[in-house]
Structures are given as structure tokens and as C-alpha cells.
Backbone as numpy.savetxt, mean C-alpha at the origin, in Angstrom:
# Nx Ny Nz CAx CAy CAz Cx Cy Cz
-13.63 2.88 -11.05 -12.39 2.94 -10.28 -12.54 2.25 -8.93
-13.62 2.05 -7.98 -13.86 1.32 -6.91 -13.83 -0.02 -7.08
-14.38 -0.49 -8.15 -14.78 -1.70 -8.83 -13.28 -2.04 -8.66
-12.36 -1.39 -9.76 -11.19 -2.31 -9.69 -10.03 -1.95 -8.40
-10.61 -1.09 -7.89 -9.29 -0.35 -6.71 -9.92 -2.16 -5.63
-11.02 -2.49 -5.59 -11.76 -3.95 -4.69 -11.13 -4.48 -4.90
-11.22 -5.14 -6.96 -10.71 -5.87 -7.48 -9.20 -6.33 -7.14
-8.32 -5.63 -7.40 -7.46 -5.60 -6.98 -6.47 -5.43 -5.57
-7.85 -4.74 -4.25 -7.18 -5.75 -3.26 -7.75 -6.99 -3.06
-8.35 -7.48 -3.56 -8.95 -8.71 -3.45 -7.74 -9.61 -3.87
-7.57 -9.39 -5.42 -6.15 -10.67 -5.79 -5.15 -10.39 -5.22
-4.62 -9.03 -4.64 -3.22 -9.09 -3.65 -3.79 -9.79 -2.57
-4.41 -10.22 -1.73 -4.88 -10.95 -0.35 -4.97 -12.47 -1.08
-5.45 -12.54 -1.96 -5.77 -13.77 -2.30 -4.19 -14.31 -2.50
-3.20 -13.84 -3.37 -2.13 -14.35 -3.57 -1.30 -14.66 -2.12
-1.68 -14.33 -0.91 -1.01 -14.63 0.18 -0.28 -13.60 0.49
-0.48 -13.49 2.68 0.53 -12.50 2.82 1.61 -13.14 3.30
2.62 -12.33 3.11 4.27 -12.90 3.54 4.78 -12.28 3.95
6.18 -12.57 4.20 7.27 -11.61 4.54 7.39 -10.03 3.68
7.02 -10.38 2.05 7.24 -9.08 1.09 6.18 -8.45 0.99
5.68 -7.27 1.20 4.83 -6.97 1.42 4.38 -5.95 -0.01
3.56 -5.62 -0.37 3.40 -4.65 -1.70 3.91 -2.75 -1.18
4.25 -2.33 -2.23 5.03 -0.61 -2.26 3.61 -0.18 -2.71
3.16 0.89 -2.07 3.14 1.13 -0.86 2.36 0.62 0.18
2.09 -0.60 0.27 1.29 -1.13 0.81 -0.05 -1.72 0.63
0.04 -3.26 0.57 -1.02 -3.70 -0.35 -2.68 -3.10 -0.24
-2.96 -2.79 1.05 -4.43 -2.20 1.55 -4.57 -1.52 0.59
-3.85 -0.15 -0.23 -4.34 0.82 -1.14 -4.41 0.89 -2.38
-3.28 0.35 -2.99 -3.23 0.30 -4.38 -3.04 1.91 -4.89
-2.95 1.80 -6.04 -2.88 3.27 -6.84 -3.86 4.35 -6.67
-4.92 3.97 -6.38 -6.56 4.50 -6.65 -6.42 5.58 -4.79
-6.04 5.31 -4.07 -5.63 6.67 -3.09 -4.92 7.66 -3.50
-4.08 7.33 -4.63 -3.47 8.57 -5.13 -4.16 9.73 -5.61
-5.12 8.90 -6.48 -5.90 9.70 -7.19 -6.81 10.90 -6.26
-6.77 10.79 -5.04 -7.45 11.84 -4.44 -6.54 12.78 -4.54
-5.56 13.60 -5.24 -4.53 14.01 -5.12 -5.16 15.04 -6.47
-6.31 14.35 -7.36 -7.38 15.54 -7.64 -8.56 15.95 -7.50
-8.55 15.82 -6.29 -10.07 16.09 -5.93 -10.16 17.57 -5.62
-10.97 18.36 -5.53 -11.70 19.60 -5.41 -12.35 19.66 -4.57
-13.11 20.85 -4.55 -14.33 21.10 -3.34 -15.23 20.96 -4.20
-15.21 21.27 -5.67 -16.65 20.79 -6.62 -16.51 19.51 -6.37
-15.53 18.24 -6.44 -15.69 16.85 -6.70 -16.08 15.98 -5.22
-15.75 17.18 -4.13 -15.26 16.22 -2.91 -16.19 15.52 -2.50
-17.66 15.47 -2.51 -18.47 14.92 -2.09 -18.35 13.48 -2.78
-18.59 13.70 -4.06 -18.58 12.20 -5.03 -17.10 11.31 -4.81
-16.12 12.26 -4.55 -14.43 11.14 -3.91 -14.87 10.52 -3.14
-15.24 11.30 -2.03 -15.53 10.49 -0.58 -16.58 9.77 -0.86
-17.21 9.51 -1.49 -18.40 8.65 -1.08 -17.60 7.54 -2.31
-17.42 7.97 -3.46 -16.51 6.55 -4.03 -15.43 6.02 -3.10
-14.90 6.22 -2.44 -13.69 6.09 -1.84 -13.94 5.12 -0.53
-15.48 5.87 0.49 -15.93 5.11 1.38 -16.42 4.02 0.86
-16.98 3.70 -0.58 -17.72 2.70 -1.15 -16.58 1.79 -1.10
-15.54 1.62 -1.72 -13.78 0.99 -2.04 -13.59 0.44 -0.60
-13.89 1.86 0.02 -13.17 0.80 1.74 -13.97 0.31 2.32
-14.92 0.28 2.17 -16.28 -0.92 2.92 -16.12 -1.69 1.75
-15.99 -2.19 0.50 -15.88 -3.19 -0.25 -15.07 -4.04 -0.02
-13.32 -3.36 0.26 -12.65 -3.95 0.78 -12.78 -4.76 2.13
-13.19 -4.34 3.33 -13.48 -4.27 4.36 -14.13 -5.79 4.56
-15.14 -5.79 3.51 -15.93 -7.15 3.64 -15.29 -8.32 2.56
-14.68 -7.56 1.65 -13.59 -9.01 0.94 -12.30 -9.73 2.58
-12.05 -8.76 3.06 -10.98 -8.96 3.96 -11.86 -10.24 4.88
-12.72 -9.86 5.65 -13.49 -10.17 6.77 -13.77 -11.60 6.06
-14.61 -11.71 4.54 -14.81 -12.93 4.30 -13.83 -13.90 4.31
-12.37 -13.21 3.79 -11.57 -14.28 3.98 -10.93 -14.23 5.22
-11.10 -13.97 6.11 -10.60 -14.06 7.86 -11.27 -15.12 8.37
-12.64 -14.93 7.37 -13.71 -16.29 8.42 -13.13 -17.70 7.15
-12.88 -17.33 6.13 -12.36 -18.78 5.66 -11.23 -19.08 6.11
-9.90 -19.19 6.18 -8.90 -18.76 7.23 -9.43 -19.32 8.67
-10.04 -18.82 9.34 -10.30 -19.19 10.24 -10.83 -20.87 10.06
-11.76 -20.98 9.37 -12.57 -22.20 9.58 -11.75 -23.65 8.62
-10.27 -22.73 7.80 -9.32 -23.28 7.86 -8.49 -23.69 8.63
-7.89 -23.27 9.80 -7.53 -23.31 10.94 -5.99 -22.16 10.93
-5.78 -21.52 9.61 -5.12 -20.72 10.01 -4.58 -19.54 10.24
-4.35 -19.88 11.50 -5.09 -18.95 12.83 -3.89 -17.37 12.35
-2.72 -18.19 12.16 -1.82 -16.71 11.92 -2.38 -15.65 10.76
-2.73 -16.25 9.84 -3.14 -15.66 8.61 -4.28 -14.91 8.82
-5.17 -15.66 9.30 -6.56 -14.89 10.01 -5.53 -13.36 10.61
-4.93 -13.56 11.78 -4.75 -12.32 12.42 -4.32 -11.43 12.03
-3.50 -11.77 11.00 -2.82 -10.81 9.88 -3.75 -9.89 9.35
-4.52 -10.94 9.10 -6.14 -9.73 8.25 -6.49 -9.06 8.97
-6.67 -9.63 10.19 -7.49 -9.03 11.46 -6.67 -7.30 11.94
-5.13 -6.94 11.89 -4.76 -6.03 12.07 -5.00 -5.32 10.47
-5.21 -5.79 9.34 -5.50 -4.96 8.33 -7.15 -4.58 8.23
-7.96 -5.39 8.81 -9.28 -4.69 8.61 -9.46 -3.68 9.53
-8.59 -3.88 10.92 -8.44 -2.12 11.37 -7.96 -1.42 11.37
-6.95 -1.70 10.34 -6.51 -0.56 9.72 -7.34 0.05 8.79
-8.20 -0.23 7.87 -9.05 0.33 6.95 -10.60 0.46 7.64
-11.03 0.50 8.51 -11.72 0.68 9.65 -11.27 1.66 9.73
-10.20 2.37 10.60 -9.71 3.44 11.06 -9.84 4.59 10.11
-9.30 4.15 8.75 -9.00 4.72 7.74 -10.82 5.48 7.32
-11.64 4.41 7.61 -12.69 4.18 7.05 -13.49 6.02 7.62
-13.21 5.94 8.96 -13.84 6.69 10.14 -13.06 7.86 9.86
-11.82 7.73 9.31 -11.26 8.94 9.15 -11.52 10.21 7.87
-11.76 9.34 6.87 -12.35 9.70 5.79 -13.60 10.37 5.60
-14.75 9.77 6.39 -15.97 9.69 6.49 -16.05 10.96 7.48
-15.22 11.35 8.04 -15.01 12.94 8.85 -14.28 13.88 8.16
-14.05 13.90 7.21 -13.53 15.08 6.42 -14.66 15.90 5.88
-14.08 16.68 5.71 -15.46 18.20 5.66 -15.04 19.21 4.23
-13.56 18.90 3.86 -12.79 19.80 2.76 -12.06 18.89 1.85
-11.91 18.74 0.92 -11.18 18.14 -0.05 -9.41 18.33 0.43
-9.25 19.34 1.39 -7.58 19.58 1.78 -7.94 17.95 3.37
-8.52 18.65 3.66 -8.84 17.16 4.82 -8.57 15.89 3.99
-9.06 16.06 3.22 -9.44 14.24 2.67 -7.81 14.17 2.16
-7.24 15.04 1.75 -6.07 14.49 0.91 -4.57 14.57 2.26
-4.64 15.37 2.91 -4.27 15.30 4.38 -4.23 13.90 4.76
-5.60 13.45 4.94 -5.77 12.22 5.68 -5.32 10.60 4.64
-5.43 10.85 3.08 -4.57 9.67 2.09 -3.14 10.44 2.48
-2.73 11.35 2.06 -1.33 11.13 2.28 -0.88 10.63 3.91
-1.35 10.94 4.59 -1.18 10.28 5.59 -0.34 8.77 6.15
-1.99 8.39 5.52 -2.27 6.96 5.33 -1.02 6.33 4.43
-0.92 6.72 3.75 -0.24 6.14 2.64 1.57 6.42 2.41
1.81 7.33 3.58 2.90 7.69 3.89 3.46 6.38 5.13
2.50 6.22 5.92 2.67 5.38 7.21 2.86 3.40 6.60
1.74 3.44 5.43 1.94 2.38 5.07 3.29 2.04 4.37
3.70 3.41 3.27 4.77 2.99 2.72 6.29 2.66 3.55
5.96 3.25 4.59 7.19 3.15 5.85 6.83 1.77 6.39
5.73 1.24 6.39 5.97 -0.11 7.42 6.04 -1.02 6.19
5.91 -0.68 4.93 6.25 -1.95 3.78 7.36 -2.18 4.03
8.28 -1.15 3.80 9.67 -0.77 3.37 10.66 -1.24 4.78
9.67 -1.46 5.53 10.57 -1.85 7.34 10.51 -3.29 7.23
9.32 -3.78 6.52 9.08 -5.00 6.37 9.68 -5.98 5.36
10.33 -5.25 4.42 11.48 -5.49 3.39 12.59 -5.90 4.02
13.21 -4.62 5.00 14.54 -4.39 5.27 14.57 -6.02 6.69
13.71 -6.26 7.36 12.95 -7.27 8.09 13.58 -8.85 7.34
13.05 -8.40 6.20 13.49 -9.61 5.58 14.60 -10.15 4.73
14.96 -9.32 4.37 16.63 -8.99 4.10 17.02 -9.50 4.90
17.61 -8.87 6.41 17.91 -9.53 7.23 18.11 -10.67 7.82
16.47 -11.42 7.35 16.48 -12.64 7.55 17.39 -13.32 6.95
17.00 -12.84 5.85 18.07 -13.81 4.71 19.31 -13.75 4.57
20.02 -12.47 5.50 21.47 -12.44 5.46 22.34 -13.22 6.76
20.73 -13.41 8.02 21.56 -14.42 8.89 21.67 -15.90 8.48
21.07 -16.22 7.38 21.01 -17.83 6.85 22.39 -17.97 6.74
22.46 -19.54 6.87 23.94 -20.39 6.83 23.93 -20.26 5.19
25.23 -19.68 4.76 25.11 -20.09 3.32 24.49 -18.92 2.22
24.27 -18.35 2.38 24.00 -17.09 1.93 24.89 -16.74 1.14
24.87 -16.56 -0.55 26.11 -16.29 -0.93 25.83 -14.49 -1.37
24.54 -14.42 -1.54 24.34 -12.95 -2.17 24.28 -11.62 -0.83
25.37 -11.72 0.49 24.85 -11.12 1.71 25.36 -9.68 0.99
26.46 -9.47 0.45 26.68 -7.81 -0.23 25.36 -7.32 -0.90
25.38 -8.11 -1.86 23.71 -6.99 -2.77 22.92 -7.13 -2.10
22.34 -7.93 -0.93 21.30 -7.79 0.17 21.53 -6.55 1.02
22.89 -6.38 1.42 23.16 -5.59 2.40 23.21 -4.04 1.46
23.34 -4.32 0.40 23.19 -2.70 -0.87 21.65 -2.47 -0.75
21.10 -3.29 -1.34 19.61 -3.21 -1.11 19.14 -2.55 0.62
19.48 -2.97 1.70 18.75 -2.79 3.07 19.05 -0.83 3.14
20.45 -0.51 2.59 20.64 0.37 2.53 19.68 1.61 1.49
19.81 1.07 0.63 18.71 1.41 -0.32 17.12 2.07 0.13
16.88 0.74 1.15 15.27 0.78 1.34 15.44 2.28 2.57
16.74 1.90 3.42 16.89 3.02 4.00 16.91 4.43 4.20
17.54 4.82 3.08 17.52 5.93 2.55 15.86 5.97 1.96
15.20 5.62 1.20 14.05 5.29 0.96 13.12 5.86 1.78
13.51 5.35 2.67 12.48 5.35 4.38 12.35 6.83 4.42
13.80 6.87 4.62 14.11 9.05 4.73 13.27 9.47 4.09
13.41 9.48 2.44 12.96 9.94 1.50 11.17 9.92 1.65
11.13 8.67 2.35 8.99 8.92 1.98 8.83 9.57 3.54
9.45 9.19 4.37 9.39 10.34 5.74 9.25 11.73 5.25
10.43 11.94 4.70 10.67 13.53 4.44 9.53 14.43 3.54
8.80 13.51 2.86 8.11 13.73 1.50 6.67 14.59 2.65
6.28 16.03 1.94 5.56 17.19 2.67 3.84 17.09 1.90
3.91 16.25 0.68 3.09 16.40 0.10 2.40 15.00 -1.04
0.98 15.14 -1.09 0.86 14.25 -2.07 1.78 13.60 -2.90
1.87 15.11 -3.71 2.44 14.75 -5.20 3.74 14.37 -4.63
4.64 15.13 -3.78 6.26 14.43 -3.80 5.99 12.99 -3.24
5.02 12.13 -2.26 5.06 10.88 -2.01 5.22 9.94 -3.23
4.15 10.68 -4.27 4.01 9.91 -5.28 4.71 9.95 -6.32
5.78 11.02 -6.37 6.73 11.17 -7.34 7.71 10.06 -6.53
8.21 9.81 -5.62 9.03 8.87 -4.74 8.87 7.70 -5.13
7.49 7.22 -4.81 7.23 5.63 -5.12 6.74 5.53 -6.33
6.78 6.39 -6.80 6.33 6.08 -8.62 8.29 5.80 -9.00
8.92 6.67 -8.51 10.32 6.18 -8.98 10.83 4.88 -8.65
10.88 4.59 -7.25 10.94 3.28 -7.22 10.48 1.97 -7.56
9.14 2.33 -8.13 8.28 1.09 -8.73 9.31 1.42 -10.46
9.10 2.26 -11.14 9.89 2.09 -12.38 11.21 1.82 -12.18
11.76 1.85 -11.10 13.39 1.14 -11.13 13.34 -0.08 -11.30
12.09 -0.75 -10.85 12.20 -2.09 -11.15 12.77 -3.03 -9.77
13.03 -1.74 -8.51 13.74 -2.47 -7.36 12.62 -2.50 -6.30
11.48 -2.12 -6.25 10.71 -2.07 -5.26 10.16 -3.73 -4.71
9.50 -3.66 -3.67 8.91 -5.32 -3.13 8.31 -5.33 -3.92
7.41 -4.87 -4.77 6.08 -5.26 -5.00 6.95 -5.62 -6.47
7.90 -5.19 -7.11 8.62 -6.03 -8.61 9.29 -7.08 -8.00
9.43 -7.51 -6.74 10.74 -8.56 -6.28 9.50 -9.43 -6.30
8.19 -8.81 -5.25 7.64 -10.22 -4.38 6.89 -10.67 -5.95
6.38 -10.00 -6.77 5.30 -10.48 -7.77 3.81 -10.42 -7.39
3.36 -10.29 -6.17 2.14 -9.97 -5.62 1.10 -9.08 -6.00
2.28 -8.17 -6.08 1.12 -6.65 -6.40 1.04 -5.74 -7.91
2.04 -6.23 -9.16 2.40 -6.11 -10.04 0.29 -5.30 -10.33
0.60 -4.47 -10.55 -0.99 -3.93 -11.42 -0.77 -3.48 -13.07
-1.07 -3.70 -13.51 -0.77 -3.66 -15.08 -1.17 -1.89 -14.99
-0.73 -0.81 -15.91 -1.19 0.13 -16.34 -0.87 1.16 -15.02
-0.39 0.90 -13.98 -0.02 1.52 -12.65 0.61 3.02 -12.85
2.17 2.34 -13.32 2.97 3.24 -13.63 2.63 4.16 -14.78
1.93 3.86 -15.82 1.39 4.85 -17.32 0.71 5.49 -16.53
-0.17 5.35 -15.59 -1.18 6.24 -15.11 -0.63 7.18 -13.95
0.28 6.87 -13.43 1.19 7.53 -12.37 1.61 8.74 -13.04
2.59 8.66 -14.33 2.72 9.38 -15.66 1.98 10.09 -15.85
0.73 9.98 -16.27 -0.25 11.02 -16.46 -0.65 11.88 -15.17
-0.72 11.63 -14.57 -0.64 11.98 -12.68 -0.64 13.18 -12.69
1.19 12.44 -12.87 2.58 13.67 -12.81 2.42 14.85 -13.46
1.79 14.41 -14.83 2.25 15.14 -15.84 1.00 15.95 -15.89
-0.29 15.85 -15.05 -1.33 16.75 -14.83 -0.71 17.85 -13.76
């Protein structure tokens, strides 16, 4: 599960960042959810898989900041540069948990904050596209901004693991989320396993 939770931020970074950003945010992928069964028998072996995932990540990011860089571009670099401290932060935060309620405290967290700045970063770009000259689709853009809005509420409001993930598991099967618009973050087997999640 570290292997591919890497794997897979590796090809979302590689495909480029943009305006659309991945639900809930490309840094995590599905595999933070999963702390959502961890125990006090398991918690030692989560956290230490989990710290393994975010120092894996950590150094896929960094390598491509210095290619980027020695590419010359400089925006793209910085982009990374605010995501490797974000998983830094994340990193230190994890690595101080003492209880399996800590550790899952500190992913929902995480993963609550990210899904709010995806979803800001959507509505961001909407926008953009509704001040263009010529714009003929500005109604279903402007249905959509509303959408993500209420949205926003909805993963704000959300008290717990499981309701975050019952939220964005719905919106990824609607088929309306960034990550089905942009094509970036599409993970095969996501949603079946979300399913089983739930249904544990």
C-alpha cells in the first residue's frame, strides 16, 4: 500500500500541476483514508507505513523541484516547494502521535483542509473561465461554482473520518468532481475500495 499510495503521487505530479487540482487533493490519494482502520493493536505498523509513504513522497517531490529547477521553471518548482511543506508538516505531525485516535484526528484533518483548498481551487477556475470573452457555457459553470459551494459546507461540516469520506466518495462517483473533469488523478479501483470502506 506505500509502494502504490508513492506510486501514485508520483504520476499525479508527473502529469503536471494546474489550475484543476485532484479531490481531495493530489498530496494524499485514497491510502490516508485507510487510517480510518487503524487500532491501538495496528497503530504502530500504520504510522510507520504511513511515515515510510510520506518520506517517499517527500523525495519524489524534491527530485522533481531540482529538475524543474535546472529546467528553469521556476513557477512549477515553487508549486512543489509549498507542497513538500506541506507533507513535511504533515510528516512531523504524524510522527507525534502516541494513539491511533491522534493519528486519525491528525488524517482527517489533513485531508479535510486539503479537500477545501482543491474545491476553492476549482471554484478559482470556473471563474476564470466565466470572465473569458465568449464563453458560451457561463450558466452550467455558474451551476457547477455553486455546487462546489455547497460542497465546501458539506466537507467543512463533516465531524468525522468516515462522514469526510462518505462526502468525497459521493462526489467522485457522480462523476462531477476535478479529479473526473481534470483527468489527472483518475486511480483505477478507488471508488470499489471506498465501497468496501463504507461497507466495513
Amino acid at each position: 500500500q506505500a509502494v502504490l499510495l508513492a506510486e501514485r503521487q508520483a504520476n499525479a505530479e508527473r502529469a503536471g500541476t494546474g489550475e484543476k487540482n485532484g479531490f481531495p487533493g493530489e498530496m494524499c490519494g485514497p491510502g490516508l483514508f485507510e487510517v480510518g482502520n487503524v487500532t491501538e493493536e495496528n497503530f504502530t505498523d500504520v504510522q510507520t507505513e504511513m511515515l515510510d509513504s510520506l518520506q517517499n513522497m517527500t523525495e519524489k517531490l524534491e527530485e522533481m523541484q531540482t529538475r524543474l529547477s535546472e529546467a528553469g521553471e521556476d513557477d512549477r518548482a515553487e508549486e512543489l516547494e509549498e507542497k513538500i511543506a506541506e507533507l513535511q508538516n504533515l510528516y512531523a505531525d504524524v510522527s507525534e502521535a502516541s494513539t491511533a485516535a491522534e493519528l486519525k484526528e491528525i488524517i482527517f484533518a489533513h485531508l479535510q483542509t486539503q479537500a477545501v483548498d482543491s474545491l476553492e481551487k476549482e471554484i478559482k477556475f470556473l471563474n476564470a473561465r466565466i470572465a473569458e470573452d465568449g464563453n458560451t457555457n457561463d450558466e452550467q459553470l455558474e451551476d457547477r461554482i455553486t455546487e462546489l459551494t455547497a460542497l465546501i459546507a458539506d466537507v467543512e461540516g463533516a465531524e468525522s473520518l468516515d462522514e469526510l469520506r462518505e462526502i468525497m466518495s459521493s462526489e467522485i462517483k457522480s462523476g462531477k468532481g476535478p479529479m473526473q473533469q481534470g483527468g489527472r488523478g483518475k486511480m483505477p479501483g478507488r471508488s470499489d475500495r471506498m465501497q468496501r470502506l463504507n461497507a466495513e
